[in-house]
Structures are given as structure tokens and as C-alpha cells.
Short mmCIF file of N, CA and C and ligand atoms in Angstrom, two decimals:
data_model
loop_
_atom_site.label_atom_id
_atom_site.label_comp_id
_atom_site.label_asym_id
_atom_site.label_seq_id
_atom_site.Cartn_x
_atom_site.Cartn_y
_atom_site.Cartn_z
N UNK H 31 16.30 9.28 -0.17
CA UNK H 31 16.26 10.61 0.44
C UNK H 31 16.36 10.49 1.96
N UNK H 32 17.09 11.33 2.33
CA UNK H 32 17.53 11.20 3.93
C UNK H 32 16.06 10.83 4.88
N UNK H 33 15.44 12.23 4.47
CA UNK H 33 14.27 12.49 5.76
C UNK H 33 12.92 11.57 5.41
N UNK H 34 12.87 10.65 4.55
CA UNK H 34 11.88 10.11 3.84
C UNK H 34 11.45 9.00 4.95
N UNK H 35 10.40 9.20 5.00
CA UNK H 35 9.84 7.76 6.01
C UNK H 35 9.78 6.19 5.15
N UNK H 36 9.16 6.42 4.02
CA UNK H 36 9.39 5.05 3.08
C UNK H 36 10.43 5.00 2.16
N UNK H 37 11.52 6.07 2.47
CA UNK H 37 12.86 5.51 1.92
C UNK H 37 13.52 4.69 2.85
N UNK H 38 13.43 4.89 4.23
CA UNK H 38 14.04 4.76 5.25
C UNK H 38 13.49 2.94 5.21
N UNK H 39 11.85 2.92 4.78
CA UNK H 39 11.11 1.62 5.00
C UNK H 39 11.73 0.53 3.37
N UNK H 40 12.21 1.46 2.45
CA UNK H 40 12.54 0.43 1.64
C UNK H 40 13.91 -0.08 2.32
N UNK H 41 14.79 0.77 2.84
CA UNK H 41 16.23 0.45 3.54
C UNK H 41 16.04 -0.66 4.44
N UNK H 42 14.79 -1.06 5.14
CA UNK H 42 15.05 -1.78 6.59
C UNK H 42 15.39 -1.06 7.52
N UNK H 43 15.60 0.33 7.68
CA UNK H 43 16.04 1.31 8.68
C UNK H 43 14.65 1.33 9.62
N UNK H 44 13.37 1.13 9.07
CA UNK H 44 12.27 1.32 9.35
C UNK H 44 11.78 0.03 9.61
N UNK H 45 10.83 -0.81 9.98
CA UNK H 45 10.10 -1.76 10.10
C UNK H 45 8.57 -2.26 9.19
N UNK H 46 9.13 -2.84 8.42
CA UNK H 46 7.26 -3.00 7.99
C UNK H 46 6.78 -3.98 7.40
N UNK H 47 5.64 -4.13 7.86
CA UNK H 47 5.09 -6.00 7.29
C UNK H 47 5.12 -5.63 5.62
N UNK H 48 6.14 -6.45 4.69
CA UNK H 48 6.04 -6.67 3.81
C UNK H 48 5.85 -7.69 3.17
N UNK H 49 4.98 -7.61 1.94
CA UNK H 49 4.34 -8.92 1.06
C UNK H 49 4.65 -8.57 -0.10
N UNK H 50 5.52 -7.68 -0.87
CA UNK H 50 5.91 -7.89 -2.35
C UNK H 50 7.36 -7.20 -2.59
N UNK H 51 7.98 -7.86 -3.02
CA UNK H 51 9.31 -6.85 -3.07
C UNK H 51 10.40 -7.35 -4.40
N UNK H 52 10.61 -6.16 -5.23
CA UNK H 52 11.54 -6.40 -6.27
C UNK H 52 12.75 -5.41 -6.47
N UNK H 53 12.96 -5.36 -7.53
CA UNK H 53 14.03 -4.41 -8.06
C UNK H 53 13.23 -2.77 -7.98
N UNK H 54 11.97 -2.73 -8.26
CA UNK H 54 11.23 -1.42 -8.48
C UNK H 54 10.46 -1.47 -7.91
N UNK H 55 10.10 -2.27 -6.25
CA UNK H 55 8.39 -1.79 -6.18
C UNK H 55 8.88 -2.31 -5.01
N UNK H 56 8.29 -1.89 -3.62
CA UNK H 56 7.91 -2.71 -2.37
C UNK H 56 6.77 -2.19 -2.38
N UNK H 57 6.04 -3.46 -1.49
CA UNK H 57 4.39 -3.16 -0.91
C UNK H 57 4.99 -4.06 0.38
N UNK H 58 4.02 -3.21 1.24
CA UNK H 58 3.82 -3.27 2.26
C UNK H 58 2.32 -2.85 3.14
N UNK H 59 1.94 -3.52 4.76
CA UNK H 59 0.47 -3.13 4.63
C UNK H 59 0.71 -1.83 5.24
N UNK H 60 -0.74 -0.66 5.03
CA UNK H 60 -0.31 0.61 5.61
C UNK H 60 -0.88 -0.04 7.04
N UNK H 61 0.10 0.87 8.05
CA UNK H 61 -0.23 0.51 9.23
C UNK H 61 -1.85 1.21 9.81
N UNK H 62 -1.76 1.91 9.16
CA UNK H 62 -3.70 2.04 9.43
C UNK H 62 -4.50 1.31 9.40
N UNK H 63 -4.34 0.31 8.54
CA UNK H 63 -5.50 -0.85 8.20
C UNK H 63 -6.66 0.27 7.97
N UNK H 64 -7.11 1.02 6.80
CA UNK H 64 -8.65 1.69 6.51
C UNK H 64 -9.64 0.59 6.01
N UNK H 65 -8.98 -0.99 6.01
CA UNK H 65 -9.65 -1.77 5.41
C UNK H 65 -8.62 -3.06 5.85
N UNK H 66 -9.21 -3.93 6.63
CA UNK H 66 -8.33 -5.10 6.69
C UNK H 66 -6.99 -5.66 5.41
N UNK H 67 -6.17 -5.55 5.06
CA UNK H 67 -5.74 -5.76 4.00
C UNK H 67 -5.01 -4.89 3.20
N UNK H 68 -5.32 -3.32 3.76
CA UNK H 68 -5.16 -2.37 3.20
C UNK H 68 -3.12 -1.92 2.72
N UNK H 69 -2.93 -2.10 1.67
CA UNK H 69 -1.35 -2.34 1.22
C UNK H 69 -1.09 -0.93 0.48
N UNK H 70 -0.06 -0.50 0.70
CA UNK H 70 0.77 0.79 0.01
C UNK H 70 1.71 -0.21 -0.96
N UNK H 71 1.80 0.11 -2.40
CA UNK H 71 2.63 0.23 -3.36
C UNK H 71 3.78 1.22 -3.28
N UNK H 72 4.54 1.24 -3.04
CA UNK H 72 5.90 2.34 -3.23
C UNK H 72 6.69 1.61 -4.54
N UNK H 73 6.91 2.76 -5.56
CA UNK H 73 8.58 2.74 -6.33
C UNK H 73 9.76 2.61 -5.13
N UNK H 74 10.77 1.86 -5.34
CA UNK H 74 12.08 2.53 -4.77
C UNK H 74 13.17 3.36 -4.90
N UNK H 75 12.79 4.10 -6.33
CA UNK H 75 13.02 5.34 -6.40
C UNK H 75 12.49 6.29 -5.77
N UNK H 76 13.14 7.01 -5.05
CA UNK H 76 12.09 8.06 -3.93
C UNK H 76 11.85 9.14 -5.25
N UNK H 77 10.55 9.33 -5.40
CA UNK H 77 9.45 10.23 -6.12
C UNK H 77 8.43 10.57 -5.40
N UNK H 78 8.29 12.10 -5.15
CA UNK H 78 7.38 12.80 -4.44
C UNK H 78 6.22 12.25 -4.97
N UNK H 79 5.61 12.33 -5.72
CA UNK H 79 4.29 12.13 -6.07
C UNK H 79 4.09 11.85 -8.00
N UNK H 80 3.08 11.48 -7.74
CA UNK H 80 2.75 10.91 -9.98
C UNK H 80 3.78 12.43 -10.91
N UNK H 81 3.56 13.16 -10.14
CA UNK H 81 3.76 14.62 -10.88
C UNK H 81 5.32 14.20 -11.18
N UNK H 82 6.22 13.44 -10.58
CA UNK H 82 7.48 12.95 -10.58
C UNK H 82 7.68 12.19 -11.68
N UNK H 83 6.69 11.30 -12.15
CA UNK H 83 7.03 9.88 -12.62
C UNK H 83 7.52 10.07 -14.18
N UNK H 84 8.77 9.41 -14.85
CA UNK H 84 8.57 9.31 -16.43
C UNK H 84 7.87 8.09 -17.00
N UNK H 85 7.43 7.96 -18.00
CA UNK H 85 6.86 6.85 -18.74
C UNK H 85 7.46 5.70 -18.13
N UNK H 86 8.85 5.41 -18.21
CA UNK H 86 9.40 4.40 -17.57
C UNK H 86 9.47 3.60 -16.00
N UNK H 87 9.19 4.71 -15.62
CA UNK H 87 8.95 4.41 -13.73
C UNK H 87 7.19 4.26 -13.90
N UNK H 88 6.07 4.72 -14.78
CA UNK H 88 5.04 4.33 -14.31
C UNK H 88 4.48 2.85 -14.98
N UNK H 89 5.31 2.97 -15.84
CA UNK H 89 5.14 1.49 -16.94
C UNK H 89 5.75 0.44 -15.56
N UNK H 90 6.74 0.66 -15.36
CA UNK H 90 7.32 -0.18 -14.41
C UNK H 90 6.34 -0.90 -12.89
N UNK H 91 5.93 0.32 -12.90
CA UNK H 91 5.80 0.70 -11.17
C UNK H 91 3.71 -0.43 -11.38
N UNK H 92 3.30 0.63 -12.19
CA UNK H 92 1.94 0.25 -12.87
C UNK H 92 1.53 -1.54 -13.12
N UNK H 93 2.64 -1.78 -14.07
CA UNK H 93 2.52 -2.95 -14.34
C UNK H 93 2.48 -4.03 -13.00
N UNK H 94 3.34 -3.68 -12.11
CA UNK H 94 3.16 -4.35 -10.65
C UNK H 94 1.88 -4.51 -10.06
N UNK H 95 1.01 -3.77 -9.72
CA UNK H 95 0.25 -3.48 -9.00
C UNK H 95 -1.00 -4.85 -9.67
N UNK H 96 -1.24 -4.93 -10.70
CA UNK H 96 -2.10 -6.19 -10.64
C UNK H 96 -2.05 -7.79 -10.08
N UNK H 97 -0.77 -7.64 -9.87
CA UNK H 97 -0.39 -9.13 -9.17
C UNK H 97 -0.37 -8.97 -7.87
N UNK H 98 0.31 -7.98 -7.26
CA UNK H 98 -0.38 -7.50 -5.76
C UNK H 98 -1.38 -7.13 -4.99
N UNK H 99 -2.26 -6.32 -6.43
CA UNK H 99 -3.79 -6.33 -5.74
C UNK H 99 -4.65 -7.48 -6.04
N UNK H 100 -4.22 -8.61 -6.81
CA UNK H 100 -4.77 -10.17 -6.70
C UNK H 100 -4.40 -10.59 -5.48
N UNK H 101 -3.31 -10.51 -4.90
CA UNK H 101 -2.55 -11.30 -4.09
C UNK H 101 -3.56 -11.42 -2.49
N UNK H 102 -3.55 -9.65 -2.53
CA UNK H 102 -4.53 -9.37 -1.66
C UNK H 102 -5.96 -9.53 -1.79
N UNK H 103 -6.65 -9.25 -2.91
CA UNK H 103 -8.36 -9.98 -2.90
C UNK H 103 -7.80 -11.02 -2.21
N UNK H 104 -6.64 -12.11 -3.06
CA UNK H 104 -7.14 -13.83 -2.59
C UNK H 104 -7.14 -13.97 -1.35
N UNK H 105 -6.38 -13.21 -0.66
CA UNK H 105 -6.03 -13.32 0.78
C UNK H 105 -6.88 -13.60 2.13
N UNK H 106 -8.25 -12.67 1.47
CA UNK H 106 -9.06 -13.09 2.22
C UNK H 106 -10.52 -13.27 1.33
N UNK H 107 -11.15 -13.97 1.77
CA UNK H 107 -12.13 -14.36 0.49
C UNK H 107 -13.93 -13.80 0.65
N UNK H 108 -13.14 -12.62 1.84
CA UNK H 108 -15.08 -11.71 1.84
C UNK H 108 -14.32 -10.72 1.38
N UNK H 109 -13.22 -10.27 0.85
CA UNK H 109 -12.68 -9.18 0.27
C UNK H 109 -13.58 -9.08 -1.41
N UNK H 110 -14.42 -8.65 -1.74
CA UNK H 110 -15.20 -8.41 -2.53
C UNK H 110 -14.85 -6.73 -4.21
N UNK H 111 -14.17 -6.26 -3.49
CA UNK H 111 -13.21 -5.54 -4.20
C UNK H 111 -12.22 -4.23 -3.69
N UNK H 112 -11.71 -3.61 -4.56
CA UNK H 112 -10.64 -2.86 -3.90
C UNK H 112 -11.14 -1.09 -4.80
N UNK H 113 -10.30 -0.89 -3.88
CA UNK H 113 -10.09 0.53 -5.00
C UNK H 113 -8.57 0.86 -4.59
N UNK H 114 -8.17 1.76 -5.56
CA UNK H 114 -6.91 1.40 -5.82
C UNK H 114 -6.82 3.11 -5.64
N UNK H 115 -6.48 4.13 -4.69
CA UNK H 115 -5.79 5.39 -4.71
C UNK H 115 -4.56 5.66 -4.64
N UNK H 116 -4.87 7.20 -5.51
CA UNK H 116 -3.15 7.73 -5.39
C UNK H 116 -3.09 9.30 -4.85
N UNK H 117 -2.80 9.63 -3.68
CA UNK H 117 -3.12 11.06 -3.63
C UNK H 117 -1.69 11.91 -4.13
N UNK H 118 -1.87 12.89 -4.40
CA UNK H 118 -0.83 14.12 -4.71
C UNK H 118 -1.30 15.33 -4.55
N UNK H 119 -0.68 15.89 -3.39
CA UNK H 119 -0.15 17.04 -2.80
C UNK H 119 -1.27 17.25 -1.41
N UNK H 120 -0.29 17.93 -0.19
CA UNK H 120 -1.45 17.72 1.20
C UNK H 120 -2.86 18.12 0.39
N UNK H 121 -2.95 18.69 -0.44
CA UNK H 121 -4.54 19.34 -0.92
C UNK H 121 -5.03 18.16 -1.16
N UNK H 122 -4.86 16.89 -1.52
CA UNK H 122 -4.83 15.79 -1.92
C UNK H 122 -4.96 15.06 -0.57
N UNK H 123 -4.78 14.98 0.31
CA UNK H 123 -4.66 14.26 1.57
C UNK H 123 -3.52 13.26 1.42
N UNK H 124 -2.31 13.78 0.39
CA UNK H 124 -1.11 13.08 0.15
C UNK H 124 -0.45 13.62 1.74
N UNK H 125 0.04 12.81 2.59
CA UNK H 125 0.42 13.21 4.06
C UNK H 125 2.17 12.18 3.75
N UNK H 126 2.63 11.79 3.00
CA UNK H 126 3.96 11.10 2.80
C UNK H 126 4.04 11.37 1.68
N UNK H 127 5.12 12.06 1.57
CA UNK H 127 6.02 12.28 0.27
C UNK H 127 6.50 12.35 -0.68
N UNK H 128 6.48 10.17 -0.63
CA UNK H 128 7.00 9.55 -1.73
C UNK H 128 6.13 8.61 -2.07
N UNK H 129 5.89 8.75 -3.29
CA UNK H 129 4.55 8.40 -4.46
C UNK H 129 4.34 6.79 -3.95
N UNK H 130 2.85 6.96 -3.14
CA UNK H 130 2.47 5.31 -2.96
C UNK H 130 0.91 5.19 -3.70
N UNK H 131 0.85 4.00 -3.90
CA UNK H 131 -0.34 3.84 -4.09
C UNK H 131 -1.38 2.77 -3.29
N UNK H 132 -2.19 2.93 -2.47
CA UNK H 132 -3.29 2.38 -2.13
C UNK H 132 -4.08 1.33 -2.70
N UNK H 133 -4.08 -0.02 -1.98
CA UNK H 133 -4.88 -0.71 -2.41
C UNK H 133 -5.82 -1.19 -1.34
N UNK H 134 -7.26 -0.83 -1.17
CA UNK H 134 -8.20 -0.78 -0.39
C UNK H 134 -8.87 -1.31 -0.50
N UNK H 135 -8.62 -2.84 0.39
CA UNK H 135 -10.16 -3.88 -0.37
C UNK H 135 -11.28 -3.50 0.19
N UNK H 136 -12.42 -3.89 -0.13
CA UNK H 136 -13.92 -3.60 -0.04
C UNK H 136 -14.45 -4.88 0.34
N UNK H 137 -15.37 -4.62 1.37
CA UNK H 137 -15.49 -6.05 1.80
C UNK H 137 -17.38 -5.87 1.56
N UNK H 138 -17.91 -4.54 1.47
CA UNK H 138 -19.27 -4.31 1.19
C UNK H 138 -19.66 -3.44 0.66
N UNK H 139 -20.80 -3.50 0.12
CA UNK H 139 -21.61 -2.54 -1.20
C UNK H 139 -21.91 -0.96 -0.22
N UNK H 140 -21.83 -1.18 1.26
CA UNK H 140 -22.32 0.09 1.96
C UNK H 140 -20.59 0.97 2.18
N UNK H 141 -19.46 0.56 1.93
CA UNK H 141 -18.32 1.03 2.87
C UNK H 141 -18.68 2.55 2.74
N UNK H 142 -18.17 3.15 4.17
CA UNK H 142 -18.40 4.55 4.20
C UNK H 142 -16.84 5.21 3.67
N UNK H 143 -17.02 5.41 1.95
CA UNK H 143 -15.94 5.68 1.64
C UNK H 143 -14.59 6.25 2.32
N UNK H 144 -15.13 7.11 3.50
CA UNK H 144 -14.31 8.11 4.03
C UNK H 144 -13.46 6.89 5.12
N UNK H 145 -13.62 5.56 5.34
CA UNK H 145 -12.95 4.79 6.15
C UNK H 145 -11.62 4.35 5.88
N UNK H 146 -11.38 4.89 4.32
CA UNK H 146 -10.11 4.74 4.03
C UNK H 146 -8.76 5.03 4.69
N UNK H 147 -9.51 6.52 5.31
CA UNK H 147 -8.48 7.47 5.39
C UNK H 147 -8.78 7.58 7.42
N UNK H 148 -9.37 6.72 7.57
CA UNK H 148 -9.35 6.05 9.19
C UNK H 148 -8.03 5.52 9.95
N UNK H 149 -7.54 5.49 10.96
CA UNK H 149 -6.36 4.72 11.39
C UNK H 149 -7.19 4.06 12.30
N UNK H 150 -6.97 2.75 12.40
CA UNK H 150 -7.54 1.66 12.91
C UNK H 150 -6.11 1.15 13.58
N UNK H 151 -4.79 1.78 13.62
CA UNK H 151 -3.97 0.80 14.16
C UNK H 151 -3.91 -0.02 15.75
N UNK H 152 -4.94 0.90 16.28
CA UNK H 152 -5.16 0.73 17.57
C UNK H 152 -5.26 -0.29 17.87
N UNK H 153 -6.25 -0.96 16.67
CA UNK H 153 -7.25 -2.14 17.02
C UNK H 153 -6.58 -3.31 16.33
N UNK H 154 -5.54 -2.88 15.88
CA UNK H 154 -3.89 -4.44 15.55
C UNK H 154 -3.01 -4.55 15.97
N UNK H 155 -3.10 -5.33 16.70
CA UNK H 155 -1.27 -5.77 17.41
C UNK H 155 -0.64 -6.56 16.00
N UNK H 156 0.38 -6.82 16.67
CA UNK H 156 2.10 -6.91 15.78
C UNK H 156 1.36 -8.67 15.24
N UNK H 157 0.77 -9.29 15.82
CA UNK H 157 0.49 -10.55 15.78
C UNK H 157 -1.15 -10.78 14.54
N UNK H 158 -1.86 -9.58 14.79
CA UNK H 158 -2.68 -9.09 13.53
C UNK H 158 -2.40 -8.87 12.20
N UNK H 159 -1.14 -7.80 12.34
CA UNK H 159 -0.84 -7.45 11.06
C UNK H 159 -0.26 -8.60 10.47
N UNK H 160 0.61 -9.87 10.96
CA UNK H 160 1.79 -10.71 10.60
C UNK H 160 0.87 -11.85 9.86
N UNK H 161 -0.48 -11.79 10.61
CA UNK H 161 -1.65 -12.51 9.83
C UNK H 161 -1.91 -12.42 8.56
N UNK H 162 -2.48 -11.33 8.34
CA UNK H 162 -2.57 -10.45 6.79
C UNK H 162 -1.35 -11.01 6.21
N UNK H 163 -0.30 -10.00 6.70
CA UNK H 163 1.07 -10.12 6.02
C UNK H 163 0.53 -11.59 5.47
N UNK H 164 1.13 -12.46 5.85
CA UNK H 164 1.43 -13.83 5.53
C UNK H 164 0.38 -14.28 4.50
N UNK H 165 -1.06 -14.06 4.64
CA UNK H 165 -1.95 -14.94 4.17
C UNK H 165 -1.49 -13.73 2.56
N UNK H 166 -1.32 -12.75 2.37
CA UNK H 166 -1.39 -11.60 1.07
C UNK H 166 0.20 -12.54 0.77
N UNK H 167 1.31 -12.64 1.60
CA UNK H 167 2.66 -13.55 1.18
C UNK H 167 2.36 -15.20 0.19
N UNK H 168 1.51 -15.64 1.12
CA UNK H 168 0.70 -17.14 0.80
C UNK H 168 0.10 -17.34 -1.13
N UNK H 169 -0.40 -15.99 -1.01
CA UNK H 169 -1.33 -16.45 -2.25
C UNK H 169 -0.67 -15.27 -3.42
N UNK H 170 0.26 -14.74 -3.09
CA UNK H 170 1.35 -14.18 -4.45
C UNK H 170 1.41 -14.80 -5.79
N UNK H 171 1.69 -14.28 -6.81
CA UNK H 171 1.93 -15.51 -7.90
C UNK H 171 3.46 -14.92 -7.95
N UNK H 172 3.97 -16.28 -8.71
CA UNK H 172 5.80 -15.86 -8.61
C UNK H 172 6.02 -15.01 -10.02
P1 AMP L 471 -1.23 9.42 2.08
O1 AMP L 471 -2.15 10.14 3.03
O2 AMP L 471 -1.88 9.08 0.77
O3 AMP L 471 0.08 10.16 1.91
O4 AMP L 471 -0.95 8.03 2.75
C1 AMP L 471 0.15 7.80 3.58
C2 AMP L 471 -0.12 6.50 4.26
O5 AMP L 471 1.08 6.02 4.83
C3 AMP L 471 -1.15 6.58 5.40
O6 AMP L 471 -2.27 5.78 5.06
C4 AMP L 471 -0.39 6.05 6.60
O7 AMP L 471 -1.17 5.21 7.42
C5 AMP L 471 0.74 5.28 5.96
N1 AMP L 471 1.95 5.16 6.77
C6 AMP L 471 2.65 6.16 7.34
N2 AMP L 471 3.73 5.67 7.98
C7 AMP L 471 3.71 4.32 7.81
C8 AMP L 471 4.56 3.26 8.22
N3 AMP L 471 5.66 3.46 8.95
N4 AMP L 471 4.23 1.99 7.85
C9 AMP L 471 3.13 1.77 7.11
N5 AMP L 471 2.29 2.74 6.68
C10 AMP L 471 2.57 4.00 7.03
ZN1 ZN L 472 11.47 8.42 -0.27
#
């Protein structure tokens, strides 16, 4: 889709630290960091939101996401667990378009849930994120 920000990011038109990429799925980290580690799942079919998906794109899309959200626990090893969101529609605090999903590691029993939805990019340069990137690249399974 023309005006799509993560169509544009599956193209390379866009820039973004990526750590998983196939025929049906890029991940990449969100540039917020709400959590050191913090990775968007995209289909590369541009689909507004779950309300889009057929059996076949979520079987597809679904089945991905456990080897990527391993990839990332291993990545760093006080990463203690994740939660895994999907928003749909702004009522939703869905703010992009096309159907991603969130993987938010947890590094403690206190997180103030609402830090998810924090932008921290301030506090990462290009040389931060390439860190992550790499170490979530490092411990992938093939
Ligand atoms: P949502 O609010 O669920 O629609 O989440 C959209 C997410 O996309 C936010 O967490 C943003 O930080 C993230 N985001 C927006 N633009 C980019 C980008 N160019 N690269 C990486 N993440 C992005
Ligand atoms: Zn799109």
C-alpha cells in the first residue's frame, strides 16, 4: 500500500533494524524500545489489522512468532518474559495500520504495564539499537 509506513519498511524504502525475515513475516525492533528488546511482527501482506486476517495468513503469520519471541528472550538473559500484543483500531491504541504484533520482554515482576506504550527512542542511538539487533540476529534458530 502506497501510504503505509511498514509497507514502505518491508520495501527497504524505509530503514529498520531487522532480525527475522521470510516470505510472510518481517520483524523488526519498534523504534520505541517500551522494553529493551521490544520487536514488531508484521505480515508482508499489508492488512489493516486481525479484523483483516484469513485462516491462512494467521496460521502463517502465528506460527512465526514463537521462534522470534525465543530469539529475543535468548538475547538477553535478565529478559525474564514477554507479553506478546496486538492492538486493533485507534480505540485500541492501534496508531499504524498494518497488523503488527508486539513482543515485549519483561525484565521484572513490578513492570509498570503502561511502559509499553512509552517511546524511549531518545535514550538509543543508531549504535544501541544495532546491539539488540544483532544479539536477537545471534541467537535465531534457522
Ligand atoms: P501500535 O500503537 O500498536 O499501532 O504500534 C505501532 C508501533 O510502531 C509503535 O510502538 C511505534 O513505536 C512503532 N513504529 C512506528 N514507526 C516505526 C518505525 N519506522 N520503525 C519501527 N517502529 C515504528
Ligand atoms: Zn502496509
Amino acid at each position: 500500500m502506497d501510504d503505509c509506513i511498514f509497507c514502505k519498511i518491508i520495501a527497504n524504502e524505509i530503514p529498520s533494524y531487522t532480525v527475522y525475515e521470510d516470505d510472510i513475516v518481517k520483524a523488526f525492533l519498534d523504534i520505541s524500545q517500551g522494553t529493551p528488546g521490544h520487536t514488531l511482527v508484521i505480515p508482508k501482506k499489508h492488512v489493516p489489522d486481525l479484523f483483516a486476517y484469513d485462516e491462512e495468513l494467521a496460521s502463517a503469520v502465528f506460527a512465526r512468532i514463537p521462534k522470534i519471541a525465543r530469539a529475543v528472550k535468548a538475547s538477553n538473559p535478565t529478559i525474564k518474559g514477554m507479553n506478546v500484543l496486538n492492538n486493533n483500531g485507534a480505540v485500541a491504541y492501534q496508531s499504524v495500520f498494518h497488523s503488527h504484533f508486539h513482543l515485549v520482554p519483561r525484565y521484572t515482576d513490578h513492570d509498570d504495564f503502561k511502559m509499553i506504550f512509552k517511546d524511549n527512542s531518545a535514550n538509543y542511538s543508531a549504535a544501541d539499537y544495532q546491539k539488540i539487533q544483532q544479539s536477537i540476529i545471534d541467537h535465531m534458530e534457522d
